[in-house]
Structure formats: structure tokens, C-alpha cells
Short mmCIF file of C-alpha atoms in Angstrom, two decimals:
data_model
loop_
_atom_site.label_atom_id
_atom_site.label_comp_id
_atom_site.label_asym_id
_atom_site.label_seq_id
_atom_site.Cartn_x
_atom_site.Cartn_y
_atom_site.Cartn_z
CA MET A 29 -8.84 -3.21 17.73
CA ILE A 30 -6.34 -0.34 18.07
CA ARG A 31 -6.34 2.58 20.49
CA THR A 32 -3.51 4.98 21.30
CA VAL A 33 -3.50 7.51 24.13
CA ASN A 34 -1.12 10.51 24.02
CA LEU A 35 1.39 8.49 22.00
CA SER A 36 4.67 10.37 21.45
CA LYS A 37 7.96 9.48 19.77
CA ILE A 38 11.21 11.45 19.98
CA PHE A 39 14.40 10.62 18.08
CA ARG A 40 17.58 11.82 19.80
CA THR A 41 21.19 12.14 18.75
CA GLU A 42 24.04 13.88 20.56
CA LEU A 43 23.19 17.18 18.88
CA VAL A 44 19.57 16.97 17.74
CA GLU A 45 16.22 16.05 19.25
CA THR A 46 13.38 15.46 16.78
CA THR A 47 9.78 14.94 17.81
CA ALA A 48 8.23 12.54 15.28
CA LEU A 49 4.84 12.08 17.01
CA ARG A 50 3.11 14.39 19.49
CA GLU A 51 0.43 12.94 21.77
CA ILE A 52 -1.40 10.90 19.13
CA ASN A 53 -4.91 9.82 20.13
CA PHE A 54 -6.11 7.37 17.52
CA GLU A 55 -8.56 4.50 17.17
CA VAL A 56 -9.11 1.80 14.58
CA ARG A 57 -12.12 -0.48 14.80
CA LYS A 58 -12.02 -4.10 13.72
CA GLY A 59 -12.72 -4.30 9.99
CA GLU A 60 -11.97 -0.65 9.20
CA PHE A 61 -9.85 0.57 6.30
CA ILE A 62 -7.85 3.63 7.42
CA ALA A 63 -5.65 5.82 5.23
CA ILE A 64 -2.94 7.97 6.83
CA MET A 65 -1.78 10.99 4.82
CA GLY A 66 0.58 13.92 5.24
CA PRO A 67 3.79 15.46 3.87
CA SER A 68 7.12 13.64 4.02
CA GLY A 69 8.59 13.66 7.51
CA CYS A 70 5.28 14.22 9.31
CA GLY A 71 5.42 10.91 11.23
CA LYS A 72 3.28 8.59 9.05
CA SER A 73 5.76 5.72 8.82
CA THR A 74 6.81 6.18 12.44
CA LEU A 75 3.20 5.77 13.54
CA LEU A 76 2.78 2.69 11.35
CA ASN A 77 5.97 1.14 12.75
CA ILE A 78 4.75 1.67 16.30
CA LEU A 79 1.34 0.19 15.49
CA GLY A 80 3.16 -2.82 14.01
CA LEU A 81 5.39 -3.14 17.10
CA LEU A 82 8.48 -2.59 14.95
CA ASP A 83 9.31 0.46 17.08
CA HIS A 84 8.35 1.79 20.53
CA SER A 85 6.95 5.14 21.62
CA ASN A 86 8.69 7.24 24.26
CA SER A 87 5.47 7.96 26.11
CA GLY A 88 1.76 7.29 25.93
CA GLU A 89 -0.23 4.07 25.69
CA TYR A 90 -0.98 1.65 22.86
CA TYR A 91 -3.80 -0.87 23.21
CA PHE A 92 -4.14 -3.77 20.78
CA ASP A 93 -7.29 -5.86 21.23
CA GLY A 94 -7.65 -4.29 24.67
CA ILE A 95 -4.11 -5.15 25.83
CA GLU A 96 -1.61 -2.36 26.59
CA VAL A 97 1.41 -3.30 24.48
CA SER A 98 3.57 -0.17 24.37
CA ARG A 99 6.07 -1.56 26.89
CA PHE A 100 6.20 -5.11 25.55
CA THR A 101 9.64 -6.69 25.27
CA GLU A 102 10.98 -7.52 21.80
CA LYS A 103 10.12 -11.17 22.38
CA GLN A 104 6.55 -10.27 23.33
CA CYS A 105 6.24 -8.01 20.28
CA THR A 106 7.47 -10.79 18.01
CA MET A 107 4.99 -13.26 19.45
CA LEU A 108 2.10 -10.81 19.01
CA ARG A 109 3.06 -9.95 15.43
CA LYS A 110 3.20 -13.61 14.40
CA GLY A 111 -0.08 -14.59 12.84
CA THR A 112 -1.73 -11.33 13.92
CA MET A 113 -0.18 -8.64 11.70
CA GLY A 114 0.84 -8.57 8.07
CA PHE A 115 3.13 -5.92 6.55
CA VAL A 116 3.26 -4.55 3.00
CA PHE A 117 6.06 -2.10 2.18
CA GLN A 118 6.72 0.28 -0.70
CA SER A 119 10.08 -1.39 -1.36
CA PHE A 120 8.50 -4.91 -1.28
CA ASN A 121 11.21 -6.19 1.15
CA LEU A 122 11.53 -9.54 -0.63
CA ILE A 123 14.66 -11.62 -0.08
CA ASP A 124 16.64 -11.70 -3.33
CA ASP A 125 18.17 -15.16 -2.73
CA LEU A 126 14.76 -16.82 -2.19
CA ASN A 127 12.26 -17.58 -4.93
CA VAL A 128 8.61 -16.52 -4.81
CA PHE A 129 7.45 -19.67 -3.03
CA GLU A 130 10.21 -19.42 -0.41
CA ASN A 131 9.58 -15.71 0.25
CA VAL A 132 5.90 -16.32 0.91
CA GLU A 133 6.63 -19.42 3.00
CA LEU A 134 8.84 -17.59 5.52
CA PRO A 135 6.11 -16.49 8.00
CA LEU A 136 4.81 -20.07 8.17
CA ILE A 137 8.28 -21.38 8.98
CA ALA A 138 8.43 -18.85 11.84
CA LEU A 139 5.16 -20.32 13.13
CA SER A 140 6.55 -23.88 12.89
CA ILE A 141 3.83 -24.96 10.45
CA PRO A 142 4.56 -28.48 9.07
CA ARG A 143 6.11 -28.55 5.61
CA SER A 144 3.17 -30.28 3.89
CA ASP A 145 0.74 -27.72 5.31
CA ARG A 146 3.04 -24.87 4.29
CA ARG A 147 3.08 -26.08 0.69
CA LYS A 148 -0.73 -26.19 0.51
CA LYS A 149 -1.12 -22.74 2.05
CA VAL A 150 1.52 -21.10 -0.15
CA ASP A 151 0.19 -22.67 -3.34
CA ALA A 152 -3.32 -21.47 -2.45
CA ILE A 153 -2.35 -17.88 -1.71
CA LEU A 154 -0.13 -17.62 -4.81
CA GLU A 155 -3.05 -18.72 -6.97
CA ARG A 156 -5.31 -16.21 -5.25
CA MET A 157 -2.78 -13.45 -5.98
CA GLN A 158 -2.53 -14.68 -9.57
CA ILE A 159 1.22 -15.18 -9.23
CA GLY A 160 1.35 -18.98 -8.97
CA HIS A 161 2.93 -19.29 -12.42
CA ARG A 162 5.95 -17.41 -11.03
CA ARG A 163 6.42 -19.55 -7.90
CA ASP A 164 9.97 -20.63 -8.87
CA HIS A 165 11.12 -17.21 -10.06
CA TYR A 166 13.32 -14.86 -8.02
CA PRO A 167 12.41 -11.22 -7.19
CA ARG A 168 14.83 -9.83 -9.80
CA GLN A 169 12.91 -11.79 -12.46
CA LEU A 170 9.59 -10.12 -11.60
CA SER A 171 8.02 -6.79 -12.49
CA GLY A 172 7.24 -4.29 -9.73
CA GLY A 173 3.57 -5.25 -9.79
CA GLN A 174 4.42 -8.94 -9.51
CA GLN A 175 6.81 -8.29 -6.62
CA GLN A 176 4.10 -6.40 -4.75
CA ARG A 177 1.67 -9.28 -5.31
CA VAL A 178 4.24 -11.59 -3.73
CA ALA A 179 4.63 -9.16 -0.83
CA VAL A 180 0.85 -9.07 -0.32
CA ALA A 181 0.75 -12.89 -0.47
CA ARG A 182 3.45 -13.06 2.21
CA ALA A 183 1.49 -10.61 4.38
CA LEU A 184 -1.68 -12.70 4.04
CA ILE A 185 -0.25 -16.18 4.44
CA THR A 186 -0.93 -16.29 8.20
CA ASN A 187 -4.48 -14.89 7.90
CA PRO A 188 -3.62 -11.81 10.01
CA LYS A 189 -6.23 -9.66 11.73
CA LEU A 190 -4.42 -6.50 10.65
CA ILE A 191 -2.59 -5.42 7.49
CA LEU A 192 -0.21 -2.46 7.81
CA ALA A 193 0.68 -1.06 4.39
CA ASP A 194 3.36 1.64 4.00
CA GLU A 195 2.99 3.27 0.56
CA PRO A 196 2.06 -0.09 -1.04
CA THR A 197 1.62 1.49 -4.49
CA GLY A 198 4.46 4.02 -4.26
CA ASN A 199 6.83 2.14 -6.60
CA LEU A 200 4.15 0.97 -9.05
CA ASP A 201 2.67 2.39 -12.22
CA SER A 202 -1.01 3.34 -12.24
CA HIS A 203 -2.20 -0.03 -13.60
CA ASN A 204 -0.35 -2.15 -11.05
CA GLY A 205 -1.16 0.32 -8.28
CA GLU A 206 -4.84 -0.04 -9.07
CA GLN A 207 -4.58 -3.82 -8.90
CA VAL A 208 -2.97 -3.65 -5.46
CA MET A 209 -5.68 -1.27 -4.23
CA GLN A 210 -8.36 -3.64 -5.49
CA LEU A 211 -6.68 -6.47 -3.57
CA LEU A 212 -6.64 -4.40 -0.37
CA GLU A 213 -10.30 -3.46 -0.82
CA GLN A 214 -11.23 -7.10 -1.35
CA LEU A 215 -9.33 -8.15 1.80
CA ASN A 216 -11.06 -5.42 3.78
CA ALA A 217 -14.47 -6.52 2.46
CA GLU A 218 -13.64 -10.01 3.76
CA GLY A 219 -13.00 -8.61 7.25
CA THR A 220 -9.29 -7.74 7.41
CA THR A 221 -8.51 -4.47 9.15
CA ILE A 222 -6.19 -2.28 7.08
CA VAL A 223 -4.11 0.77 8.01
CA MET A 224 -2.40 2.26 4.97
CA VAL A 225 0.05 5.14 4.62
CA THR A 226 -0.29 6.84 1.24
CA HIS A 227 0.46 10.06 -0.63
CA SER A 228 -2.28 9.36 -3.18
CA LEU A 229 -5.55 11.23 -2.68
CA ASN A 230 -7.25 8.81 -5.04
CA HIS A 231 -6.16 5.79 -3.04
CA ALA A 232 -6.95 7.44 0.29
CA ASP A 233 -10.49 8.05 -0.93
CA ARG A 234 -10.98 4.27 -1.06
CA ALA A 235 -10.64 4.01 2.74
CA HIS A 236 -13.43 4.37 5.28
CA ARG A 237 -11.54 7.13 7.06
CA VAL A 238 -8.61 9.40 6.24
CA VAL A 239 -6.29 10.67 8.99
CA ASN A 240 -4.07 13.64 8.12
CA LEU A 241 -0.79 14.10 10.00
CA PHE A 242 1.30 17.27 10.13
CA ASP A 243 4.42 17.80 12.25
CA GLY A 244 3.71 14.64 14.21
CA GLN A 245 0.14 15.57 15.13
CA ILE A 246 -3.26 14.56 13.82
CA LEU A 247 -4.39 17.66 11.99
CA ALA A 248 -7.76 16.40 10.72
CA GLU A 249 -9.84 13.31 10.05
CA ARG A 250 -12.54 12.73 7.51
CA THR A 251 -14.91 9.85 6.80
CA ASP A 252 -15.17 8.89 3.13
CA ARG A 253 -17.18 5.68 3.37
CA ILE A 254 -19.62 4.55 6.02
CA PHE A 255 -18.15 1.72 8.09
CA GLU A 256 -20.68 -0.93 9.06
CA PRO A 257 -19.28 -3.45 11.58
CA GLN A 258 -22.26 -5.79 11.06
CA GLN A 259 -21.00 -6.50 7.56
CA LEU A 260 -18.34 -8.71 9.17
CA SER A 261 -20.77 -11.08 10.81
#
């Protein structure tokens, strides 16, 4: 599904040039669960943003489903993200002025899904995330664990091929963090490809493969669970 070739990213200001990624060669197969680890500032979130087409590399190639996308325009990136990628962030990124139902509905509005169909889809995913009883509440009225469930529901509402999760348990206590990890594992077992940035060794051990970054480079990789593509058939 994903392949990068010598992917590099440099941030420049008038006085400073910072290399965030150095010639990253990286692959993710359809249905894999990948954990990306490393110290703060090593390039984890930068890599995830590039994979999600939220940012561009300065050099190198990025193939998504066999298509080279690293030089896509913003409009092309937006079209590819819609219905293909779902994002889960540490800070939840919910809109404070929208209730739970409206936050989860947003990606369907972007896809011009009819209102009646949107209602059915949102109600179904909220029940699956066990947050349906909070559909009319606003983010400030929810616990951190509940907010992250809403964020996961929003990421899943379009049935994306790929979930990109940036520290999805970072702002949660151990109980709620475990619930989110169980959700991600269940989604992966159902065939969703997941790339997750994490600082937690325990959570990284739940992935098929762990990729360690240091100073913008892949320092090491290890396989924790055997990945069997035939399980998706």
C-alpha cells in the first residue's frame, strides 16, 4: 500500500535549516499494523504527516497504492485523502462548537453523502464506538477517553483503507488508552491498515512491526507479530 524511496524533509527559516527526515525507505503492506517509535524531535510526526498528505517532502518518492503522490497538488491530496485515509490525533482535534454527532458527520458532508445516509452511518459508528448515548453532547462535556472514541469514530466513518494515528493514547489514562488500543487492534483484524506513532513500548508491541527513528533516519526495525496477508481474504 505504501512505499517511500529516499524520502527527505528539510525545514528552513532565514537562520536555521533543520533536516527532519533523511532518505527514508519504508514500506507498509495492506492490512499491516505498524508502530513508529523514537525520541521527541526525531521525525515521527513529520513522517506521518507526509504519509497522510498533510505535508510534502523536499525530495524522494512516495507511492500510495502504486501511484507516485509526492508531487500531488493540494487539491489532488485532498481528493485522495477523502474516503481513503482516517486520522486520529493525540489532541483529538474535535470542533468545540459541534456536538458529537456533528463532529463525526463532517467527513461525510465533505463527500456529499445525502443527509439521510449520513444519519444512518453516524448512528451506526457511534453505537459501535459505544458513544451513541453522548451523540448530542459537546467535546467539553466528554472525558478524554470519550473524546478519543469520537475521534476514532470520525476517522472510521468513511471506511478508510488506512488509519494514521499520532500518539492516540498520549492524553489518556491507562484504562482509556487500553480501550483505544483494543479498538485499533480490532480494526486491523478486520483489514484496516494502521500506522501509529507512539512512545509506549507496550502499545508498540501490539503492532506487527516496529520502526525506530532517530535523527530523521530509520535506525532499526523489528517484527513483533507475524503478518499474514491471507487473513484479509
